[in-house]
Coordinates of C-alpha atoms in Angstrom, one line a residue:
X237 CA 1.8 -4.0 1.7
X238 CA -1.8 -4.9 0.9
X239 CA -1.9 -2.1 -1.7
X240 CA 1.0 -3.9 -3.5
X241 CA -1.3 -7.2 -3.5
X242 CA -4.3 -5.4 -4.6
X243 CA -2.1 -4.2 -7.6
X244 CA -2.1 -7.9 -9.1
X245 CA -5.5 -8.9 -9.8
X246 CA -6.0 -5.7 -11.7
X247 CA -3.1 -6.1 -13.3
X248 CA -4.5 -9.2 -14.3
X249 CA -7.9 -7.9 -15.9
X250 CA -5.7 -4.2 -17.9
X251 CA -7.0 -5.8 -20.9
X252 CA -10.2 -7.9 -21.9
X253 CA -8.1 -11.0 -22.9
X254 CA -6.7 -11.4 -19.6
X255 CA -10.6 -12.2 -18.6
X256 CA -12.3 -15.6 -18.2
X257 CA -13.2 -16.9 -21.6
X258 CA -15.2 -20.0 -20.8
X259 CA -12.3 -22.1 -22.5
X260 CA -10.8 -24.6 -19.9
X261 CA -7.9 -23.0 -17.9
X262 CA -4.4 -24.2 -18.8
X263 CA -3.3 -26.5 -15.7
X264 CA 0.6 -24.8 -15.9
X265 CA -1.2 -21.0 -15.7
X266 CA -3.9 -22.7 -12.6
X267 CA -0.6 -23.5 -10.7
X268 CA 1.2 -20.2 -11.7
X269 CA -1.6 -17.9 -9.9
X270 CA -2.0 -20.6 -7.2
X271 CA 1.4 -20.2 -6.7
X272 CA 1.5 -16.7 -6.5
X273 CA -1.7 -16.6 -4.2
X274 CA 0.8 -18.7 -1.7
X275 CA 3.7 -16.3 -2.0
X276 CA 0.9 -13.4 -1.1
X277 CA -0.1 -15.3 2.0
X278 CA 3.4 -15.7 3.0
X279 CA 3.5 -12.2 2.6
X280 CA 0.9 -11.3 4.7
X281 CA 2.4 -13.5 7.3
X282 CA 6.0 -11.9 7.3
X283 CA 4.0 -8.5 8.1
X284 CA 2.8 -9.9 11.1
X285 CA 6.2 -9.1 12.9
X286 CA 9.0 -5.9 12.2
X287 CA 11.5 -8.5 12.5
X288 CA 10.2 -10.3 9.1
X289 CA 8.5 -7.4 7.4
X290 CA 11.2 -6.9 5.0
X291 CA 10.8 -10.9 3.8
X292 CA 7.0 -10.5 3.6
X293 CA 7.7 -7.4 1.4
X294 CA 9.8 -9.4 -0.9
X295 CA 7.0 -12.2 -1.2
X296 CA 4.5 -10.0 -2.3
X297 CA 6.8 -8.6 -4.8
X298 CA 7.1 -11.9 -6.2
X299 CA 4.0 -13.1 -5.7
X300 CA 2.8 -9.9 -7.8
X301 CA 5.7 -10.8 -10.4
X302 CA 4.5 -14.4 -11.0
X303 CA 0.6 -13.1 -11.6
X304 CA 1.6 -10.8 -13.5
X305 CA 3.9 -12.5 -16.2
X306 CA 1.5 -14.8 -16.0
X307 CA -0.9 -13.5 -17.5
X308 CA 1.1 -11.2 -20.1
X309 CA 2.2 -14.4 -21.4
X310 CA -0.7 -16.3 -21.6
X311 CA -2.8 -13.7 -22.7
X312 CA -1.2 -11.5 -24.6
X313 CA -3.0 -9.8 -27.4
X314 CA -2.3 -11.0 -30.7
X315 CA -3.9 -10.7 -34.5
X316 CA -3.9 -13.1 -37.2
X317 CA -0.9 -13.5 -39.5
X318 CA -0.7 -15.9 -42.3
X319 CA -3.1 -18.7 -40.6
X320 CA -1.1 -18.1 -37.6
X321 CA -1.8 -16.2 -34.6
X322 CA 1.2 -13.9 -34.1
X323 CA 1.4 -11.2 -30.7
X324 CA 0.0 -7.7 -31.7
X325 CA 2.8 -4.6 -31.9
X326 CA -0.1 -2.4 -31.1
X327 CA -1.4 -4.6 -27.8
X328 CA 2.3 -4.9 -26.8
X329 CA 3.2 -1.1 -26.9
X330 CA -0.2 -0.1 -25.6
X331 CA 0.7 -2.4 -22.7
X332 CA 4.2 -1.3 -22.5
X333 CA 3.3 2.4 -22.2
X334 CA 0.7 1.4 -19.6
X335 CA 3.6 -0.4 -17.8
X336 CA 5.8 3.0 -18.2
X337 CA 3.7 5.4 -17.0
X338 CA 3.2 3.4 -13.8
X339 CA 6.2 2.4 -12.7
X340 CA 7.2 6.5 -13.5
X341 CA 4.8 7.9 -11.3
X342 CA 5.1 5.4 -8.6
X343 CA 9.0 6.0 -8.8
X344 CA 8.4 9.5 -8.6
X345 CA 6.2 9.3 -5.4
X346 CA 8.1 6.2 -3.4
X347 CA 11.1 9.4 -4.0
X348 CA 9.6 12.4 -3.0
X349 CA 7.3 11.2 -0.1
X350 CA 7.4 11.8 3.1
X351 CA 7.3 8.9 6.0
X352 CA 4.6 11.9 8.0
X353 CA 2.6 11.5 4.5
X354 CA 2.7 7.5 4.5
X355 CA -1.1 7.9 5.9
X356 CA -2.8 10.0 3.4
X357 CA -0.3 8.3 0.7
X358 CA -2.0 5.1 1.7
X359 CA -5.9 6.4 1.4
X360 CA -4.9 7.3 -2.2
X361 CA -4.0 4.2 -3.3
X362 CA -7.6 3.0 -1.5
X363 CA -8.9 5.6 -4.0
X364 CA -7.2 4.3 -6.8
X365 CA -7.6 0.5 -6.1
X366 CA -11.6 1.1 -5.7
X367 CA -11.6 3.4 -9.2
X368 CA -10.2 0.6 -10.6
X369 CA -12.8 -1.8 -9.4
X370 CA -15.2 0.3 -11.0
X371 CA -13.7 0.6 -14.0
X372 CA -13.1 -3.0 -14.5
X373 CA -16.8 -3.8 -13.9
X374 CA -18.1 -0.8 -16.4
X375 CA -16.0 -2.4 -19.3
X376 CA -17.1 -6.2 -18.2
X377 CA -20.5 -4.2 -19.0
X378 CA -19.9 -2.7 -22.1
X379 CA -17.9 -5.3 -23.7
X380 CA -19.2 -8.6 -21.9
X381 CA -18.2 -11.0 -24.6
X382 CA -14.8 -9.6 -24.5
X383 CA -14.9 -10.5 -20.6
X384 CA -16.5 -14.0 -21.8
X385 CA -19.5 -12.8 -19.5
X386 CA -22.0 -13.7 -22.5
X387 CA -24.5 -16.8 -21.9
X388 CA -28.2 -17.9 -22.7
X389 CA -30.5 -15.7 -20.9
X390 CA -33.4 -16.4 -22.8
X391 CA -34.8 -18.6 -26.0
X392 CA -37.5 -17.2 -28.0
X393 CA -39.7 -19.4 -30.8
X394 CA -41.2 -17.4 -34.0
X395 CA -42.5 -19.3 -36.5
X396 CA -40.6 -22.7 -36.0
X397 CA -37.8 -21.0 -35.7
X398 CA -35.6 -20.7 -32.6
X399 CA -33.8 -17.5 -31.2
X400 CA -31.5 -17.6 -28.8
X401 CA -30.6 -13.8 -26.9
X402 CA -27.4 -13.9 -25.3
X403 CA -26.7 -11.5 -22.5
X404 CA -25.0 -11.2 -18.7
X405 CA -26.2 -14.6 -16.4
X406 CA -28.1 -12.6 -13.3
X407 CA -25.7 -14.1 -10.9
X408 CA -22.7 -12.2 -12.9
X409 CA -24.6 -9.1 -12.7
X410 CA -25.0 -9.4 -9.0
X411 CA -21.1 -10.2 -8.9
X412 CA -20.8 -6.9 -10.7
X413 CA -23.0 -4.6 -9.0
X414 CA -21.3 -6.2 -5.6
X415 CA -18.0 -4.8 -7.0
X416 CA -19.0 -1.6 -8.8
X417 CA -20.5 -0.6 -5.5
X418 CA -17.9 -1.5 -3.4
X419 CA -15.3 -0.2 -5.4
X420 CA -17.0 3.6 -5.5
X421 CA -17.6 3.6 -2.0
X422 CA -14.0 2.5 -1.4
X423 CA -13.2 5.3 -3.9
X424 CA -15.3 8.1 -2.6
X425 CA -14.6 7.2 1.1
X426 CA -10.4 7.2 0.9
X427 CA -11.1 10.7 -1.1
X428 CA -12.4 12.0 2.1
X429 CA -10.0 10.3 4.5
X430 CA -6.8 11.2 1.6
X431 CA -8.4 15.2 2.5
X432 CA -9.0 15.1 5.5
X433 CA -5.0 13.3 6.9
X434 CA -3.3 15.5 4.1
X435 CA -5.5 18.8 6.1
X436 CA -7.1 19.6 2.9
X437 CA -10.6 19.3 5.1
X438 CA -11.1 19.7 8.9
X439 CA -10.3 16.8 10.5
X440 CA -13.4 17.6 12.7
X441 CA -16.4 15.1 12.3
X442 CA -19.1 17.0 9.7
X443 CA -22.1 15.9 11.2
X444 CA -24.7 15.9 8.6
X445 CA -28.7 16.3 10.0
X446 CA -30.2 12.6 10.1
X447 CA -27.2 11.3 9.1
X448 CA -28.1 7.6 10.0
X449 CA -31.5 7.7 8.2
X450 CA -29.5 8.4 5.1
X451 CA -27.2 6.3 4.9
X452 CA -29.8 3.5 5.3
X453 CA -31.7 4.6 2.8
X454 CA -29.0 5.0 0.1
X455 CA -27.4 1.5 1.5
X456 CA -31.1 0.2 0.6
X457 CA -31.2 1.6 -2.6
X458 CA -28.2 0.1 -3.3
X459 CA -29.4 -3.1 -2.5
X460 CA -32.2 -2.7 -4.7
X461 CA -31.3 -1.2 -7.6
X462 CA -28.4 -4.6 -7.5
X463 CA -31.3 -6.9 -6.9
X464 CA -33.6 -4.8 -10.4
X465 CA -30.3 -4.9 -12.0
X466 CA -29.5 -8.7 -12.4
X467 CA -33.4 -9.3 -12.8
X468 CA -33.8 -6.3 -15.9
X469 CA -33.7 -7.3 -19.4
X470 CA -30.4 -5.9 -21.7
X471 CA -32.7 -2.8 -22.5
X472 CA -33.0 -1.8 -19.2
X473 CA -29.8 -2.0 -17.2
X474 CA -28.0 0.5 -18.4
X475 CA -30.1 3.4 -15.8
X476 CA -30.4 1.2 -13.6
X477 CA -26.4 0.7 -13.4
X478 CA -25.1 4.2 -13.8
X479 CA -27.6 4.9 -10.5
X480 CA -26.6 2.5 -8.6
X481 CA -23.0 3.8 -9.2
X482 CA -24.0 7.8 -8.7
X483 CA -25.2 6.1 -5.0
X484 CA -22.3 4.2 -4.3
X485 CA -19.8 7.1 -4.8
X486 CA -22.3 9.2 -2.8
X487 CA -22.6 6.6 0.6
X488 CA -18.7 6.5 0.1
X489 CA -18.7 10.7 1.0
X490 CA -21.3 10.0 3.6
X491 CA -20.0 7.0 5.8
X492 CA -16.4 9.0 6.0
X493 CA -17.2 12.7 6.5
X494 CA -18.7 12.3 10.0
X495 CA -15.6 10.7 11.5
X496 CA -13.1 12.6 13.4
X497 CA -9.5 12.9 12.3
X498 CA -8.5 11.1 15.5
X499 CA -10.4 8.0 14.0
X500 CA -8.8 7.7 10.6
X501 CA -6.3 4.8 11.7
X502 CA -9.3 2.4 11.6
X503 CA -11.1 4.3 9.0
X504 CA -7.9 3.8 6.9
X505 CA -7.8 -0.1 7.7
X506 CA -11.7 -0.6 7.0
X507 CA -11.3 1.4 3.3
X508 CA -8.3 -0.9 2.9
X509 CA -10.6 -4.0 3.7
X510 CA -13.4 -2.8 1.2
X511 CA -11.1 -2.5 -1.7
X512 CA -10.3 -6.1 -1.1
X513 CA -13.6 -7.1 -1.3
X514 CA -14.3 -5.1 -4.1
X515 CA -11.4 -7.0 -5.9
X516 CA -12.8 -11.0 -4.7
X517 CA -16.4 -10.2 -6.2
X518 CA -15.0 -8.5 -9.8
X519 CA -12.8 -12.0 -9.6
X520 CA -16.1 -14.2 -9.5
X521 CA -17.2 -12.0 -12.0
X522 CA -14.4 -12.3 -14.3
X523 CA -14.0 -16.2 -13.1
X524 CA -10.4 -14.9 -12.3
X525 CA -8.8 -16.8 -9.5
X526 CA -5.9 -14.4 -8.4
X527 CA -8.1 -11.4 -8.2
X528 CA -10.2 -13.7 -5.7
X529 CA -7.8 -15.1 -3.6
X530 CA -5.8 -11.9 -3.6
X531 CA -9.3 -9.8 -2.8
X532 CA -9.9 -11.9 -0.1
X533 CA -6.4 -11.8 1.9
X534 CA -6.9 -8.0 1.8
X535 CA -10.4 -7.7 2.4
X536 CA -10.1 -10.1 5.6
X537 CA -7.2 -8.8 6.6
X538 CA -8.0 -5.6 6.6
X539 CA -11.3 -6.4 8.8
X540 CA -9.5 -8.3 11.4
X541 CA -7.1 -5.5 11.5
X542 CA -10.1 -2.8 11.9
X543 CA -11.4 -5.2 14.9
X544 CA -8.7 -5.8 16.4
X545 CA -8.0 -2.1 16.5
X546 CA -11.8 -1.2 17.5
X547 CA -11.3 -2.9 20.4
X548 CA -8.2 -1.1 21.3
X549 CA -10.3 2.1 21.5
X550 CA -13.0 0.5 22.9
X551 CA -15.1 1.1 20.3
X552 CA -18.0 -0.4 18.1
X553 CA -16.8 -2.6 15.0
X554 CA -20.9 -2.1 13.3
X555 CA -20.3 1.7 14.2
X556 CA -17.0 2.0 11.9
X557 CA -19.4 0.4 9.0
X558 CA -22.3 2.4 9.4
X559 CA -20.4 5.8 9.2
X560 CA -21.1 7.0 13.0
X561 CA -17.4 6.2 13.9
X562 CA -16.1 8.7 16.4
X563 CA -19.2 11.0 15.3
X564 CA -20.7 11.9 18.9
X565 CA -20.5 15.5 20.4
X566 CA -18.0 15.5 22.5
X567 CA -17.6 18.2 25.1
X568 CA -13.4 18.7 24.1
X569 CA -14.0 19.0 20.5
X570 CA -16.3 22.0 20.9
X571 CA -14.1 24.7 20.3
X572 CA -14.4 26.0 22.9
X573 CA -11.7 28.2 24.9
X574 CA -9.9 26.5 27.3
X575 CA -9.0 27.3 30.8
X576 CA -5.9 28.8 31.6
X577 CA -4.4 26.1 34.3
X578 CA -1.1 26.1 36.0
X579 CA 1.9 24.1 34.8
X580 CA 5.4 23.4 35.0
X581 CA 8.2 24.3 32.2
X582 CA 11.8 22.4 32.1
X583 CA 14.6 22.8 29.8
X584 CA 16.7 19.9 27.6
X585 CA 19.5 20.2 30.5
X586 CA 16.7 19.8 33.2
X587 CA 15.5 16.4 31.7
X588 CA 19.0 15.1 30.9
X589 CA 19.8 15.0 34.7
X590 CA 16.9 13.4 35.5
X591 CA 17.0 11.1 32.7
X592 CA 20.7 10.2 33.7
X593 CA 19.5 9.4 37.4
X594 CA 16.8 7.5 35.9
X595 CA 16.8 3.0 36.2
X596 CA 13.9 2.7 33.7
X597 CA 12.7 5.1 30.9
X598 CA 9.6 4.2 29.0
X599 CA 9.2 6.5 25.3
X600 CA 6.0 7.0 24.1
X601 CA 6.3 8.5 20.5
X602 CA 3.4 10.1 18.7
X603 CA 2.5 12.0 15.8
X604 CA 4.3 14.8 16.8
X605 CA 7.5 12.9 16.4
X606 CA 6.8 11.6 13.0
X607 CA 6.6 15.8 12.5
X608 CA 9.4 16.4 13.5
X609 CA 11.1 13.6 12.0
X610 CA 12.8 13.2 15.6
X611 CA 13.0 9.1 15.5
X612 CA 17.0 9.4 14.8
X613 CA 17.5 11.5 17.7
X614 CA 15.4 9.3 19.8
X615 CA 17.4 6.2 19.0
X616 CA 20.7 8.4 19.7
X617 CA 19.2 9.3 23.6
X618 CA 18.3 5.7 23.6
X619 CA 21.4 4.4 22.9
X620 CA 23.4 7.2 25.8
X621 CA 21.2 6.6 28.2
X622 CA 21.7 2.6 27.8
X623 CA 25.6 3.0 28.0
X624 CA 24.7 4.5 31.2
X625 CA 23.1 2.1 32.2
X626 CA 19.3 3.2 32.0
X627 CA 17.0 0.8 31.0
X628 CA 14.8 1.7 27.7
X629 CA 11.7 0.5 26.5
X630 CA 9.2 2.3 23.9
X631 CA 5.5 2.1 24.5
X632 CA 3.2 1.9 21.1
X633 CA -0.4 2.5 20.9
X634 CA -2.2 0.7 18.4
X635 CA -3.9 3.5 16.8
X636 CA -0.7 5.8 17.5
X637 CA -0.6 8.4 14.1
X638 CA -2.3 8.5 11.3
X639 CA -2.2 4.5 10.2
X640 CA -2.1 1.1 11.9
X641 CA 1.7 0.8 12.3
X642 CA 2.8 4.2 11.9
X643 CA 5.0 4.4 14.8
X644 CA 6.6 0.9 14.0
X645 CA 8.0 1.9 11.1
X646 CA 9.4 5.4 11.9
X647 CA 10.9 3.6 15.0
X648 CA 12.7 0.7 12.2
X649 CA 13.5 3.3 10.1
X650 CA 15.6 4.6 12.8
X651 CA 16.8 1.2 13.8
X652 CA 15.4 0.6 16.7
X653 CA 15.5 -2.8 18.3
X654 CA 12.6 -4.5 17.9
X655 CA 12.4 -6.6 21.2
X656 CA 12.3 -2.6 22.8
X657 CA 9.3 -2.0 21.3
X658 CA 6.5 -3.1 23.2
X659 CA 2.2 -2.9 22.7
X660 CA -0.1 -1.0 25.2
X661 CA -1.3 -4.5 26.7
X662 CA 2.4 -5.5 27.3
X663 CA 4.2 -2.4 28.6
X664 CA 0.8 -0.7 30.3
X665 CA 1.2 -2.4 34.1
X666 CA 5.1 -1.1 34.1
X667 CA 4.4 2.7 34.0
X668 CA 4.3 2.3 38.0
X669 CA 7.4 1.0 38.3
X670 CA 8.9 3.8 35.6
X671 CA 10.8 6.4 36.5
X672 CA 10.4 8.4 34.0
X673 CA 7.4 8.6 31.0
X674 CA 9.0 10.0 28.3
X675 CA 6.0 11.6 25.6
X676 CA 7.2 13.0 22.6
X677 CA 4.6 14.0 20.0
X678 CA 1.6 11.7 21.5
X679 CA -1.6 12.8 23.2
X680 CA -4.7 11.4 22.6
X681 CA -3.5 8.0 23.9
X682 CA -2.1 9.3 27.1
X683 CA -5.3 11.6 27.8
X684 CA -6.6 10.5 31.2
X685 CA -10.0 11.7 30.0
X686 CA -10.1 8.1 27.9
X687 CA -10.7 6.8 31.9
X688 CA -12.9 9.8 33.8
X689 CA -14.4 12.0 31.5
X690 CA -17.9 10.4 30.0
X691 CA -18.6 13.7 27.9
X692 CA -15.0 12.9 26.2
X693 CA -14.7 12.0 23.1
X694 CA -12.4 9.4 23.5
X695 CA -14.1 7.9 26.5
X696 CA -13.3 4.4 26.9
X697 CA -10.2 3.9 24.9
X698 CA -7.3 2.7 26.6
X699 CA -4.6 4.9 27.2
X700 CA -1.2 4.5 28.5
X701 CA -1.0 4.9 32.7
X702 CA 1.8 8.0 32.4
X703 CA 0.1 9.2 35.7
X704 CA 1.7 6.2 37.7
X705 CA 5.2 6.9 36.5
X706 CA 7.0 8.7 38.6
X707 CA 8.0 11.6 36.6
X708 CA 6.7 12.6 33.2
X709 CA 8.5 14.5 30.8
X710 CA 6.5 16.0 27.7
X711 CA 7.5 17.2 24.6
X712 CA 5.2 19.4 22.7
X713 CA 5.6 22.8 20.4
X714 CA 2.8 24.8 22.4
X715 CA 0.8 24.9 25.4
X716 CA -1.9 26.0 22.8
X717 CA -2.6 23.0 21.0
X718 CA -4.5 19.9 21.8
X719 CA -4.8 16.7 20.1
X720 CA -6.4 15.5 16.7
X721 CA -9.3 14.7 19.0
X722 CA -9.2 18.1 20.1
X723 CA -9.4 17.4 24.1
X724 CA -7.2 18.8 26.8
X725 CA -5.0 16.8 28.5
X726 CA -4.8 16.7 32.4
X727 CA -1.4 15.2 32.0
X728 CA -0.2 19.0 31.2
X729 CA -0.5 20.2 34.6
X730 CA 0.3 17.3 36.8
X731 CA 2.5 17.9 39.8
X732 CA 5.2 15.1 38.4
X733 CA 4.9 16.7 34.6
X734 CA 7.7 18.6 33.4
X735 CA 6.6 20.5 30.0
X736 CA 9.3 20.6 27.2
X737 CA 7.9 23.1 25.0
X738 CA 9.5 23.0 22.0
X739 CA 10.2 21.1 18.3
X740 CA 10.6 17.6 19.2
X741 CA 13.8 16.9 16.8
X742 CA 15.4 20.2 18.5
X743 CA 14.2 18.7 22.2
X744 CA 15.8 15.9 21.6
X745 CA 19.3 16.8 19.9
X746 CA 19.7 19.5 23.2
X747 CA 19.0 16.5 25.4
X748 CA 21.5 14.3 23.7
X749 CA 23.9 17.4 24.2
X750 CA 23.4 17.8 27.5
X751 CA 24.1 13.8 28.0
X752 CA 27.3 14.0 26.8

């Protein structure tokens, strides 16, 4: 949903008329956008909760709708006719085609996607929305009068006789180098995450040699080469832009390839929350109000979001910034062969008795499931165990999948009742009452290892307490695989786990079969 916002501001800024000109703005266009910035806060607000998701989408759609007319109406291009000012057939059909292509290709992916591919579908769009950012800020550069960018910078007397140069203010150049830079690191960055979800790259962290070192000194080039950039003369800024966006797109490849595939969920949130900021400053640039209030919702958002999701894992918020996210050597990620332990195998008949002797049943979907594209079958051995009288709940991990939400929406997809669904704070202290933890598809977040095992990984994340229920059923393809942390899980070979070892989908159609 915040992709959909960030789509509006830079719809707003397609062509140089729809930038600040310095004129006074028209008070009916002022309360169109502000308008529009409301419906994308109510937007925001009805994707707080599954229940009013749907509402919030329609919203932003609006809101989106409203910014957009907007400003095709009030800026449209146009060319003299006559004395009069008449709308140009060339601006509309270059807008029109711009307008066609879009909506064709989105079409064409909203069709053929897949819900497992929602997570590297999403760090495209990152990719696209900081690309954009850049792009915007290059043209404001190139064409600053067209932008309305242009003001005194400095008056020069020859001979009586006054010249005055005209030229980017320094504060608009820091505005643009804020959002140039932002916008490539945002771009570069969800490259790296888009390859590395999609399996195009290891999802292993690619730890560079004085990784940290690096990245400071490119961030403080950056800063630098921002700072000689709005201080430099006309003459001068054009090497001292194109470097400073060579080292943006570069820190953008750094800060993402040493994170772990495990990690991407926040790494997907904090890209999202840079391309918002990279939207707000190209709005103070442009003196365009929607692209700032817009930039902002995202960009804030999307950092609450990261936080609150950082301290889910029990992890450090300044880390995810920095690039070191989920970066440590880890003793389960090695590689390295793993021991050959004992453990017990069941079949679908085997956990539909006990299912169906069961009083309380907690799910905890995973990745796995969104595979297998098992979330129908789920709902259908939710719904035969309740007419017999088993009490269901699902368990959700925030950083469960690929994305923030991920399991949410395969679960609504599949209709399940929301006020089943319940958040590892909520649901964690009922595992000992449980008589059966059902995993299908999840790992990581049920590891053990997050408690007891300070060479792991993912030591210190909370997990779910599957080890207190008292029987654990859990589907998985193969003994041989681990997960995307790459740790083994000591859940495998407890004395209460049954192993279903098998596609998840299948797993859970024989089950259903063996209900009935």
């Amino acid at each position: 949903m915040r992709h959909l916002l960030l789509a509006a501001p830079f719809a707003l800024v397609a062509t140089p008329a729809a930038a600040s000109t310095g004129e006074p703005v028209n008070p009916w266009v002022a309360l169109a956008y502000l308008i529009s910035g409301v419906f994308f806060i109510l937007a925001l607000r009805g994707l707080s909760s599954p229940a009013t998701s749907r509402t919030g989408n329609r919203f932003g759609m609006i809101g989106m709708l409203i910014a957009v007319v907007t400003t095709l109406v009030t800026h449209f291009p146009s060319e003299p006719l006559s004395n009069y000012m008449v709308p140009s057939l060339y601006g509309f059909l270059e807008i029109a085609a711009a307008i066609a292509i879009g909506a064709i290709i989105g079409l064409v992916i909203a069709r053929r996607i897949a819900m497992t591919a929602m997570p590297e579908l999403v760090a495209a769009f990152h990719s696209l929305v900081g690309l954009a950012a850049v792009l915007v800020g290059w043209a404001a550069y190139l064409n600053p009068e067209a932008f309305g960018l242009l003001a005194e910078v400095d008056r020069i007397v020859d001979l009586d006789v006054e010249t005055i140069r005209m030229g980017i203010s320094p504060v608009s150049k820091i505005e643009m180098g804020l959002g140039i830079a932002i916008g490539a690191i945002t771009f570069s960055g969800s490259v790296i995450a888009f390859a590395k979800l999609s399996g195009r790259m290891s999802g292993s962290p690619i730890l560079l040699p004085a990784r940290h070192v690096i990245n400071l000194g490119v961030l403080a080039a950056i800063i630098v080469l921002t700072a000689l950039f709005a201080l430099a003369g006309p003459a001068a800024t054009m090497p001292l832009i194109i470097a400073l966006t060579v080292l943006a797109f570069i820190i953008g490849f750094l800060l993402i390839i040493p994170i772990g595939g495990a990690d991407m969920p926040v790494v997907v949130s904090m890209l999202n929350s840079y391309s918002g900021w990279a939207a707000a400053a190209m709005g103070f640039t442009l003196g365009n109000t929607a692209m700032i209030i817009t930039g902002a919702l995202v960009g804030s958002s999307g950092a609450i979001l990261s936080y609150i999701m950082c301290r889910a894992m029990n992890r450090s918020f300044i880390s995810v910034i920095a690039g070191g996210f989920g970066a440590d050597d880890g003793g389960g990620a090695s590689g390295e062969p793993r021991e050959q332990r004992p453990y017990k195998q069941g079949s679908a008949a085997d956990a539909a008795f006990m299912l169906e002797q069961a009083e309380k049943v907690i799910i905890i979907p995973g990745y796995g499931m969104a595979v297998a594209q098992a979330q129908h079958a789920l709902r259908e051995m939710t719904d035969v165990l309740e007419e017999k009288g088993v009490e269901v709940k699902f368990a959700i991990h925030p950083v469960a999948g690929r994305m923030p939400g991920h399991m949410n929406v395969l679960l609504a997809e599949a209709s399940v009742d929301y006020d089943k669904v319940f958040e590892l704070e909520d649901i964690n202290s009922e595992f000992s009452q449980a008589d059966v933890a059902f995993i299908i598809g999840a790992n990581d977040v049920v590891n053990p290892a997050a408690k007891t095992d300070k060479s792991s990984p993912i030591y210190g994340m909370p997990v779910f307490d599957v080890d207190k229920a008292k029987q654990v059923f859990f589907i998985k393809r193969s003994m041989g695989g681990v997960g995307y942390a790459g740790v083994d899980n000591d859940v495998f070979y407890m004395d209460q786990t049954m192993m279903l070892l098998s596609d998840a989908k299948k797993m859970v159609e024989e089950i259903v079969k063996a209900l009935d």
